[in-house]
Amino acid sequence: MTEVTGTASRKADHIRINLEEDVRSGLTTGLERLRFIHQALPERSLADVDSSVTWFGKRLSAPLLISSMTGGTDEAHRLNQTLAQAAQAAGIAMGLGSQRAAVENPSLAFTFQVRNVAPDILLFANLGAVQLNYGYGLDQCRRAVDMIQADALILHLNALQEAVQPEGDANFSGLLGRIEAICRALPVPVIAKEVGWGFSEQVARQLAEAGVSAIDVAGAGGTSWSQVEMHRAKTATQRRVAAAFIDWGIPTAEAIQNVRRAAPHLPVIASGGLRDGIDVAKCIALGAGLGGLASPFLKAAAVSVEAVSETIGELSRELRIAMFASGAGTIAELQATPLLPAP
Ligand SMILES: Cc1cc2nc3c(=O)[nH]c(=O)nc-3n(C[C@H](O)[C@H](O)[C@H](O)COP(=O)(O)O)c2cc1C
C-alpha cells in the first residue's frame, strides 16, 4: 500500500512539474537541421492530401499519437478523460501512463479507463519494462491491457530516469529475455518505448529480434526526465546528479534513423520534442509511421477538451500543408520524400 501511495504521489509530482517547470532537454531533436524540398507546383489540390494511416488494424485520420502520460490520481483521471475525448473526436491514437499503480491497486483502474469516451481509438496500455525484473510477468501485462481494453502494450525503457531517482528500480539485467517472453505470449502487440533518450541502432536491433511489433523512439530534444527528477530531488546531491544529464540522449531524428537501419521493416513511432506538424512530417519522411507528443497535450488537457482538439487540429493542418508543399499526397508518399540538410 505504501508503495502504491508512493507511485500515486510520484505521478502527481510529475504532472505538476511538467506543467510548471522548464524540463526541456539541453539537446534539440535534430529535426531543425533537416528541410523538405519545396514544391512550387504541387499539381494537386490541398483538399486531396490524405493523411490517414492504419495501425494495428485501426484507421487514424492523421498519424498522430497522444503519448503515454498519466493515471493513478483523480487529476490524472480528468486529464485522461479530456485527452481521450479529443482523440476520439479527431480519430487519432492515445497512450495511457504507466499502469503500475492500478495493477497493484485495482481500485485505481478507473483513472486509466477511457473507453467510455473513446470507444474507437487506437489505445496503448503502458508498463515499465523494468518491472519484469521486480516480480511482473505475463499476468500483470495482460491485466494492464484488459484493464483499459487496449490494442497494444507499450513497455517503456527508462533506465536513466530510474537511475537518477532516489527510489528508482535500476536493475535492468536480463531484461531483454523477459521482454522477448512477453512478446511471445501476450495476445496483443508489444511496443518498446524510451521516455526521452532515444534508441541506438544496437538496442533497436536487439528489441526487433526479441519480437517487439514497433518501437517508439522517444528521443532527446523534448521533455527530459532527468530534469523532471531534478525538480523532485530532496537533496542538493540528488539535484546535481540529475542536472548533470541535461544533455544526455540520442536526438529524435537520429534515433528514428537508428531504428530504420536496425530494422527496416519495423513500424516506428517518432516522439520526443515534436512541437508542430512539420516536425511530425519530417519524422515520417525519415521513415516513422506515427508522431507522438506528450508535453504539448498535457498543457492543453490542463485547459479543456477544446484546447486539446485545437492542438490536434493545428498539428493535422500543419502536417497536411507540409505534405502538400513537399509533393506528398499520402503518408506512404511522405515516407518516400527526401529531406535535405538545412543550410
Ligand atoms: C507528465 C508526463 C508523464 C509521462 N509518463 C510516462 C509514462 O508513464 N510512460 C511512458 O512510457 N512515458 C511517459 N512519459 C513520456 C512521454 O510519453 C514522452 O516519451 C516524452 O515526454 C517525450 O515527449 P515530449 O517531448 O513530447 O514530452 C510522460 C511524459 C509526461 C510529460
Tab-separated table of C-alpha atoms and ligand atoms in Angstrom:
chain	number	residue	atom	x	y	z
A	1	MET	CA	0.000	0.000	0.000
A	2	THR	CA	2.847	2.364	0.902
A	3	GLU	CA	4.366	1.537	-2.470
A	4	VAL	CA	1.109	2.257	-4.287
A	5	THR	CA	0.673	5.550	-2.425
A	6	GLY	CA	4.266	6.386	-3.354
A	7	THR	CA	3.555	5.693	-7.015
A	8	ALA	CA	0.465	7.924	-6.958
A	9	SER	CA	2.260	10.824	-5.312
A	10	ARG	CA	5.129	10.461	-7.785
A	11	LYS	CA	2.579	10.706	-10.617
A	12	ALA	CA	1.082	13.862	-9.078
A	13	ASP	CA	4.586	15.385	-8.795
A	14	HIS	CA	5.255	14.520	-12.428
A	15	ILE	CA	2.152	16.311	-13.677
A	16	ARG	CA	2.803	19.399	-11.565
A	17	ILE	CA	6.477	19.639	-12.550
A	18	ASN	CA	5.753	19.084	-16.246
A	19	LEU	CA	3.118	21.818	-16.168
A	20	GLU	CA	5.034	24.366	-14.087
A	21	GLU	CA	8.771	23.927	-14.638
A	22	ASP	CA	11.121	24.129	-17.605
A	23	VAL	CA	12.026	20.471	-18.106
A	24	ARG	CA	13.367	20.662	-21.642
A	25	SER	CA	16.419	18.689	-22.662
A	26	GLY	CA	19.597	20.645	-23.349
A	27	LEU	CA	19.644	18.899	-26.746
A	28	THR	CA	17.485	19.587	-29.779
A	29	THR	CA	15.675	16.909	-31.780
A	30	GLY	CA	17.906	17.338	-34.852
A	31	LEU	CA	14.773	17.885	-36.959
A	32	GLU	CA	15.644	21.582	-37.209
A	33	ARG	CA	18.688	20.576	-39.253
A	34	LEU	CA	16.518	18.968	-41.946
A	35	ARG	CA	14.262	20.560	-44.536
A	36	PHE	CA	11.891	19.481	-47.277
A	37	ILE	CA	12.407	20.403	-50.912
A	38	HIS	CA	9.670	22.942	-51.508
A	39	GLN	CA	7.350	22.103	-54.405
A	40	ALA	CA	6.190	25.342	-56.004
A	41	LEU	CA	3.925	23.307	-58.282
A	42	PRO	CA	2.312	20.542	-56.189
A	43	GLU	CA	-0.039	19.509	-59.062
A	44	ARG	CA	-2.812	18.518	-56.647
A	45	SER	CA	-5.453	20.198	-54.534
A	46	LEU	CA	-4.718	20.596	-50.813
A	47	ALA	CA	-8.145	19.014	-50.294
A	48	ASP	CA	-6.855	15.800	-51.897
A	49	VAL	CA	-3.956	15.347	-49.472
A	50	ASP	CA	-4.759	12.210	-47.469
A	51	SER	CA	-3.067	12.000	-44.061
A	52	SER	CA	-4.892	8.861	-42.888
A	53	VAL	CA	-2.998	5.761	-41.761
A	54	THR	CA	-3.858	2.295	-40.472
A	55	TRP	CA	-2.058	0.964	-37.387
A	56	PHE	CA	-2.725	-2.424	-35.812
A	57	GLY	CA	-5.914	-2.665	-37.854
A	58	LYS	CA	-7.328	0.742	-36.844
A	59	ARG	CA	-7.692	3.697	-39.166
A	60	LEU	CA	-6.469	7.093	-37.941
A	61	SER	CA	-7.362	10.411	-39.607
A	62	ALA	CA	-3.760	11.542	-39.133
A	63	PRO	CA	-0.581	9.796	-37.951
A	64	LEU	CA	-0.771	11.379	-34.512
A	65	LEU	CA	-0.440	9.908	-31.032
A	66	ILE	CA	-1.088	11.454	-27.645
A	67	SER	CA	1.953	9.922	-25.945
A	68	SER	CA	1.721	7.928	-22.707
A	69	MET	CA	1.453	10.202	-19.708
A	70	THR	CA	-0.672	9.591	-16.733
A	71	GLY	CA	-3.186	7.842	-14.493
A	72	GLY	CA	-3.459	6.850	-10.857
A	73	THR	CA	-4.894	10.033	-9.336
A	74	ASP	CA	-8.169	11.967	-9.639
A	75	GLU	CA	-6.410	14.729	-11.554
A	76	ALA	CA	-4.860	12.153	-13.897
A	77	HIS	CA	-8.329	10.670	-14.428
A	78	ARG	CA	-9.656	14.069	-15.516
A	79	LEU	CA	-6.683	14.616	-17.825
A	80	ASN	CA	-7.092	11.166	-19.392
A	81	GLN	CA	-10.823	11.698	-19.984
A	82	THR	CA	-10.091	15.094	-21.572
A	83	LEU	CA	-7.352	13.733	-23.835
A	84	ALA	CA	-9.420	10.696	-24.832
A	85	GLN	CA	-12.496	12.746	-25.776
A	86	ALA	CA	-10.397	14.877	-28.113
A	87	ALA	CA	-8.604	11.801	-29.521
A	88	GLN	CA	-11.955	10.131	-30.236
A	89	ALA	CA	-13.375	13.261	-31.906
A	90	ALA	CA	-10.303	13.619	-34.136
A	91	GLY	CA	-9.686	9.910	-34.787
A	92	ILE	CA	-6.102	9.800	-33.501
A	93	ALA	CA	-4.250	7.394	-31.177
A	94	MET	CA	-3.552	7.680	-27.452
A	95	GLY	CA	-1.393	6.009	-24.813
A	96	LEU	CA	-2.079	5.860	-21.086
A	97	GLY	CA	0.597	6.435	-18.470
A	98	SER	CA	2.275	3.617	-16.591
A	99	GLN	CA	-0.467	1.452	-15.091
A	100	ARG	CA	1.631	0.020	-12.286
A	101	ALA	CA	-0.354	1.861	-9.602
A	102	ALA	CA	-3.592	0.243	-10.828
A	103	VAL	CA	-2.086	-3.203	-11.372
A	104	GLU	CA	-1.114	-3.092	-7.688
A	105	ASN	CA	-4.318	-1.410	-6.520
A	106	PRO	CA	-7.261	-2.245	-8.836
A	107	SER	CA	-9.410	0.481	-7.232
A	108	LEU	CA	-7.306	2.957	-9.268
A	109	ALA	CA	-8.159	1.276	-12.608
A	110	PHE	CA	-10.889	3.838	-13.330
A	111	THR	CA	-8.267	6.622	-13.554
A	112	PHE	CA	-6.827	4.928	-16.654
A	113	GLN	CA	-10.065	3.795	-18.290
A	114	VAL	CA	-11.137	5.908	-21.270
A	115	ARG	CA	-13.210	3.559	-23.454
A	116	ASN	CA	-16.363	5.231	-22.029
A	117	VAL	CA	-15.479	8.346	-24.042
A	118	ALA	CA	-13.169	6.842	-26.660
A	119	PRO	CA	-14.625	3.519	-27.812
A	120	ASP	CA	-12.897	3.523	-31.220
A	121	ILE	CA	-9.410	4.969	-30.812
A	122	LEU	CA	-6.144	3.072	-31.151
A	123	LEU	CA	-5.234	2.788	-27.470
A	124	PHE	CA	-1.946	1.753	-25.871
A	125	ALA	CA	-1.511	0.308	-22.382
A	126	ASN	CA	1.769	1.107	-20.603
A	127	LEU	CA	4.091	-0.513	-18.075
A	128	GLY	CA	7.734	0.000	-17.195
A	129	ALA	CA	9.721	-2.861	-18.751
A	130	VAL	CA	11.964	-2.935	-15.680
A	131	GLN	CA	9.034	-4.152	-13.586
A	132	LEU	CA	9.617	-7.510	-15.323
A	133	ASN	CA	12.704	-7.689	-13.066
A	134	TYR	CA	10.661	-6.831	-9.976
A	135	GLY	CA	8.021	-9.558	-9.970
A	136	TYR	CA	5.931	-8.636	-13.013
A	137	GLY	CA	5.209	-11.150	-15.762
A	138	LEU	CA	2.619	-12.078	-18.348
A	139	ASP	CA	-0.226	-11.834	-15.819
A	140	GLN	CA	0.447	-8.176	-14.969
A	141	CYS	CA	0.913	-7.309	-18.666
A	142	ARG	CA	-2.425	-8.922	-19.513
A	143	ARG	CA	-4.100	-7.070	-16.655
A	144	ALA	CA	-2.776	-3.708	-17.894
A	145	VAL	CA	-4.138	-4.428	-21.394
A	146	ASP	CA	-7.505	-5.786	-20.227
A	147	MET	CA	-7.985	-3.000	-17.677
A	148	ILE	CA	-8.299	-0.384	-20.427
A	149	GLN	CA	-9.252	-2.578	-23.419
A	150	ALA	CA	-6.015	-1.615	-25.143
A	151	ASP	CA	-4.992	-2.545	-28.678
A	152	ALA	CA	-1.309	-2.941	-27.758
A	153	LEU	CA	1.036	-2.760	-24.767
A	154	ILE	CA	3.890	-0.279	-24.513
A	155	LEU	CA	6.809	-1.455	-22.370
A	156	HIS	CA	8.797	1.677	-21.594
A	157	LEU	CA	12.544	1.646	-21.029
A	158	ASN	CA	13.551	4.421	-18.637
A	159	ALA	CA	16.923	3.269	-17.283
A	160	LEU	CA	18.310	6.758	-16.776
A	161	GLN	CA	15.160	8.013	-15.054
A	162	GLU	CA	15.190	5.093	-12.619
A	163	ALA	CA	18.924	5.653	-12.023
A	164	VAL	CA	18.596	9.312	-11.045
A	165	GLN	CA	15.520	8.688	-8.833
A	166	PRO	CA	16.386	8.017	-5.218
A	167	GLU	CA	13.620	5.373	-5.121
A	168	GLY	CA	14.288	4.077	-8.651
A	169	ASP	CA	14.206	0.435	-9.798
A	170	ALA	CA	17.530	0.322	-11.610
A	171	ASN	CA	18.177	-3.409	-12.071
A	172	PHE	CA	17.937	-3.803	-15.830
A	173	SER	CA	19.952	-7.044	-16.030
A	174	GLY	CA	18.497	-9.856	-18.130
A	175	LEU	CA	15.558	-7.694	-19.210
A	176	LEU	CA	15.780	-8.408	-22.934
A	177	GLY	CA	14.917	-12.089	-22.423
A	178	ARG	CA	11.914	-11.168	-20.291
A	179	ILE	CA	10.692	-8.698	-22.912
A	180	GLU	CA	11.065	-11.458	-25.512
A	181	ALA	CA	8.950	-13.818	-23.387
A	182	ILE	CA	6.164	-11.200	-23.131
A	183	CYS	CA	6.282	-10.564	-26.903
A	184	ARG	CA	5.834	-14.319	-27.492
A	185	ALA	CA	2.955	-14.830	-25.063
A	186	LEU	CA	0.890	-11.618	-24.980
A	187	PRO	CA	-2.088	-11.741	-27.356
A	188	VAL	CA	-1.682	-8.077	-28.391
A	189	PRO	CA	1.364	-6.376	-29.995
A	190	VAL	CA	4.169	-5.130	-27.740
A	191	ILE	CA	5.770	-1.744	-28.421
A	192	ALA	CA	9.144	-0.847	-26.897
A	193	LYS	CA	9.423	2.813	-25.976
A	194	GLU	CA	12.038	5.099	-24.471
A	195	VAL	CA	10.956	8.123	-22.443
A	196	GLY	CA	13.158	10.841	-23.933
A	197	TRP	CA	16.678	9.500	-24.541
A	198	GLY	CA	16.141	7.534	-27.770
A	199	PHE	CA	17.437	4.196	-29.082
A	200	SER	CA	20.787	3.262	-30.584
A	201	GLU	CA	20.958	1.018	-33.631
A	202	GLN	CA	22.217	-1.860	-31.463
A	203	VAL	CA	19.393	-1.695	-28.918
A	204	ALA	CA	16.827	-1.312	-31.707
A	205	ARG	CA	18.196	-4.485	-33.315
A	206	GLN	CA	18.049	-6.383	-30.007
A	207	LEU	CA	14.439	-5.310	-29.451
A	208	ALA	CA	13.437	-6.183	-33.008
A	209	GLU	CA	14.995	-9.625	-32.591
A	210	ALA	CA	13.148	-10.001	-29.275
A	211	GLY	CA	9.918	-9.687	-31.245
A	212	VAL	CA	8.538	-6.227	-30.492
A	213	SER	CA	5.904	-5.131	-33.020
A	214	ALA	CA	7.013	-1.482	-33.085
A	215	ILE	CA	9.469	0.919	-31.466
A	216	ASP	CA	8.591	4.377	-30.137
A	217	VAL	CA	11.944	6.140	-30.227
A	218	ALA	CA	11.041	8.860	-27.651
A	219	GLY	CA	14.303	10.587	-28.436
A	220	ALA	CA	16.079	13.542	-26.863
A	221	GLY	CA	15.094	17.110	-27.655
A	222	GLY	CA	11.856	17.467	-25.699
A	223	THR	CA	10.853	16.575	-22.157
A	224	SER	CA	13.888	15.475	-20.173
A	225	TRP	CA	13.109	13.089	-17.323
A	226	SER	CA	16.400	13.796	-15.591
A	227	GLN	CA	15.252	17.432	-15.458
A	228	VAL	CA	11.874	16.341	-14.066
A	229	GLU	CA	13.658	14.272	-11.416
A	230	MET	CA	15.948	17.220	-10.702
A	231	HIS	CA	12.868	19.214	-9.724
A	232	ARG	CA	11.734	16.353	-7.455
A	233	ALA	CA	15.130	15.956	-5.778
A	234	LYS	CA	15.153	16.151	-1.995
A	235	THR	CA	18.871	16.873	-1.547
A	236	ALA	CA	21.453	19.065	-3.276
A	237	THR	CA	23.405	15.965	-4.326
A	238	GLN	CA	20.371	14.314	-5.932
A	239	ARG	CA	19.671	17.587	-7.713
A	240	ARG	CA	23.206	17.974	-9.059
A	241	VAL	CA	23.373	14.349	-10.213
A	242	ALA	CA	20.078	14.664	-12.132
A	243	ALA	CA	21.047	18.088	-13.555
A	244	ALA	CA	24.287	16.652	-14.962
A	245	PHE	CA	22.242	14.671	-17.531
A	246	ILE	CA	20.509	17.614	-19.179
A	247	ASP	CA	22.354	16.995	-22.465
A	248	TRP	CA	22.088	13.187	-22.419
A	249	GLY	CA	20.489	11.022	-25.054
A	250	ILE	CA	20.051	10.305	-28.737
A	251	PRO	CA	18.185	13.104	-30.520
A	252	THR	CA	14.854	12.088	-32.039
A	253	ALA	CA	15.931	12.479	-35.697
A	254	GLU	CA	18.987	10.289	-35.115
A	255	ALA	CA	17.014	7.697	-33.132
A	256	ILE	CA	14.492	7.273	-35.971
A	257	GLN	CA	17.336	6.661	-38.422
A	258	ASN	CA	18.949	4.194	-35.988
A	259	VAL	CA	15.774	2.128	-35.808
A	260	ARG	CA	15.271	2.254	-39.575
A	261	ARG	CA	18.804	0.944	-40.120
A	262	ALA	CA	18.474	-1.765	-37.452
A	263	ALA	CA	15.041	-2.984	-38.503
A	264	PRO	CA	13.972	-1.510	-41.857
A	265	HIS	CA	10.518	-3.111	-41.776
A	266	LEU	CA	9.623	-2.494	-38.133
A	267	PRO	CA	6.927	0.178	-37.623
A	268	VAL	CA	8.380	3.250	-35.898
A	269	ILE	CA	6.675	5.822	-33.713
A	270	ALA	CA	8.532	9.121	-33.521
A	271	SER	CA	8.352	11.148	-30.332
A	272	GLY	CA	10.473	13.338	-28.130
A	273	GLY	CA	10.346	17.086	-28.708
A	274	LEU	CA	7.882	17.135	-31.624
A	275	ARG	CA	6.177	20.505	-31.386
A	276	ASP	CA	4.354	21.100	-34.680
A	277	GLY	CA	3.005	19.267	-37.713
A	278	ILE	CA	6.162	19.983	-39.708
A	279	ASP	CA	8.201	18.091	-37.087
A	280	VAL	CA	5.764	15.193	-37.480
A	281	ALA	CA	6.090	15.380	-41.288
A	282	LYS	CA	9.908	15.306	-41.070
A	283	CYS	CA	9.799	12.246	-38.795
A	284	ILE	CA	7.559	10.475	-41.303
A	285	ALA	CA	9.912	11.414	-44.146
A	286	LEU	CA	12.672	9.784	-42.049
A	287	GLY	CA	10.580	6.603	-42.009
A	288	ALA	CA	8.352	6.830	-38.928
A	289	GLY	CA	4.679	5.901	-39.207
A	290	LEU	CA	3.233	7.913	-36.309
A	291	GLY	CA	4.282	11.056	-34.450
A	292	GLY	CA	3.673	11.276	-30.706
A	293	LEU	CA	3.606	14.323	-28.438
A	294	ALA	CA	3.318	14.391	-24.659
A	295	SER	CA	4.076	17.783	-23.095
A	296	PRO	CA	2.017	19.927	-25.534
A	297	PHE	CA	-1.025	17.682	-24.996
A	298	LEU	CA	-0.603	17.742	-21.214
A	299	LYS	CA	-0.631	21.549	-21.241
A	300	ALA	CA	-3.722	21.625	-23.472
A	301	ALA	CA	-5.523	18.990	-21.364
A	302	ALA	CA	-4.976	21.127	-18.281
A	303	VAL	CA	-7.168	23.733	-20.058
A	304	SER	CA	-10.042	21.871	-21.775
A	305	VAL	CA	-11.148	19.282	-24.346
A	306	GLU	CA	-11.448	22.152	-26.820
A	307	ALA	CA	-7.817	23.144	-26.233
A	308	VAL	CA	-6.692	19.571	-26.946
A	309	SER	CA	-8.882	19.475	-30.086
A	310	GLU	CA	-7.368	22.774	-31.210
A	311	THR	CA	-3.847	21.388	-30.720
A	312	ILE	CA	-4.728	18.281	-32.745
A	313	GLY	CA	-6.347	20.464	-35.432
A	314	GLU	CA	-3.243	22.650	-35.753
A	315	LEU	CA	-0.885	19.659	-35.889
A	316	SER	CA	-3.025	17.990	-38.580
A	317	ARG	CA	-3.256	21.148	-40.645
A	318	GLU	CA	0.488	21.824	-40.485
A	319	LEU	CA	1.188	18.213	-41.402
A	320	ARG	CA	-1.199	18.304	-44.373
A	321	ILE	CA	0.242	21.605	-45.631
A	322	ALA	CA	3.787	20.201	-45.278
A	323	MET	CA	2.667	17.184	-47.339
A	324	PHE	CA	1.059	19.454	-49.962
A	325	ALA	CA	4.106	21.729	-50.233
A	326	SER	CA	6.576	18.844	-50.399
A	327	GLY	CA	4.616	16.974	-53.064
A	328	ALA	CA	3.322	14.058	-50.950
A	329	GLY	CA	-0.315	13.084	-51.418
A	330	THR	CA	-0.345	10.246	-48.897
A	331	ILE	CA	1.583	9.170	-45.813
A	332	ALA	CA	3.257	6.422	-47.880
A	333	GLU	CA	4.455	9.095	-50.318
A	334	LEU	CA	5.635	11.260	-47.429
A	335	GLN	CA	7.693	8.318	-46.136
A	336	ALA	CA	9.491	8.285	-49.508
A	337	THR	CA	10.003	12.069	-49.655
A	338	PRO	CA	13.644	13.177	-49.363
A	339	LEU	CA	14.890	15.615	-46.736
A	340	LEU	CA	17.943	17.790	-47.212
A	341	PRO	CA	20.335	19.073	-44.563
A	342	ALA	CA	19.334	22.634	-43.733
A	343	PRO	CA	21.930	25.164	-44.982
B	1	LIG	C1	3.527	14.106	-17.431
B	1	LIG	C2	4.220	13.051	-18.233
B	1	LIG	C3	4.141	11.732	-17.807
B	1	LIG	C4	4.740	10.711	-18.541
B	1	LIG	N1	4.590	9.404	-18.133
B	1	LIG	C5	5.016	8.401	-18.947
B	1	LIG	C6	4.696	7.048	-18.655
B	1	LIG	O1	4.057	6.735	-17.648
B	1	LIG	N2	5.126	6.084	-19.522
B	1	LIG	C7	5.851	6.390	-20.640
B	1	LIG	O2	6.177	5.491	-21.425
B	1	LIG	N3	6.186	7.662	-20.921
B	1	LIG	C8	5.778	8.671	-20.119
B	1	LIG	N4	6.072	9.977	-20.438
B	1	LIG	C9	6.989	10.251	-21.561
B	1	LIG	C10	6.277	10.646	-22.836
B	1	LIG	O3	5.434	9.608	-23.280
B	1	LIG	C11	7.277	11.025	-23.952
B	1	LIG	O4	8.024	9.896	-24.330
B	1	LIG	C12	8.239	12.112	-23.540
B	1	LIG	O5	7.627	13.022	-22.676
B	1	LIG	C13	8.795	12.869	-24.731
B	1	LIG	O6	7.772	13.549	-25.425
B	1	LIG	P1	7.554	15.132	-25.352
B	1	LIG	O7	8.907	15.776	-25.592
B	1	LIG	O8	6.548	15.424	-26.430
B	1	LIG	O9	7.028	15.474	-23.998
B	1	LIG	C14	5.474	11.031	-19.715
B	1	LIG	C15	5.562	12.365	-20.140
B	1	LIG	C16	4.951	13.379	-19.433
B	1	LIG	C17	5.072	14.798	-19.917
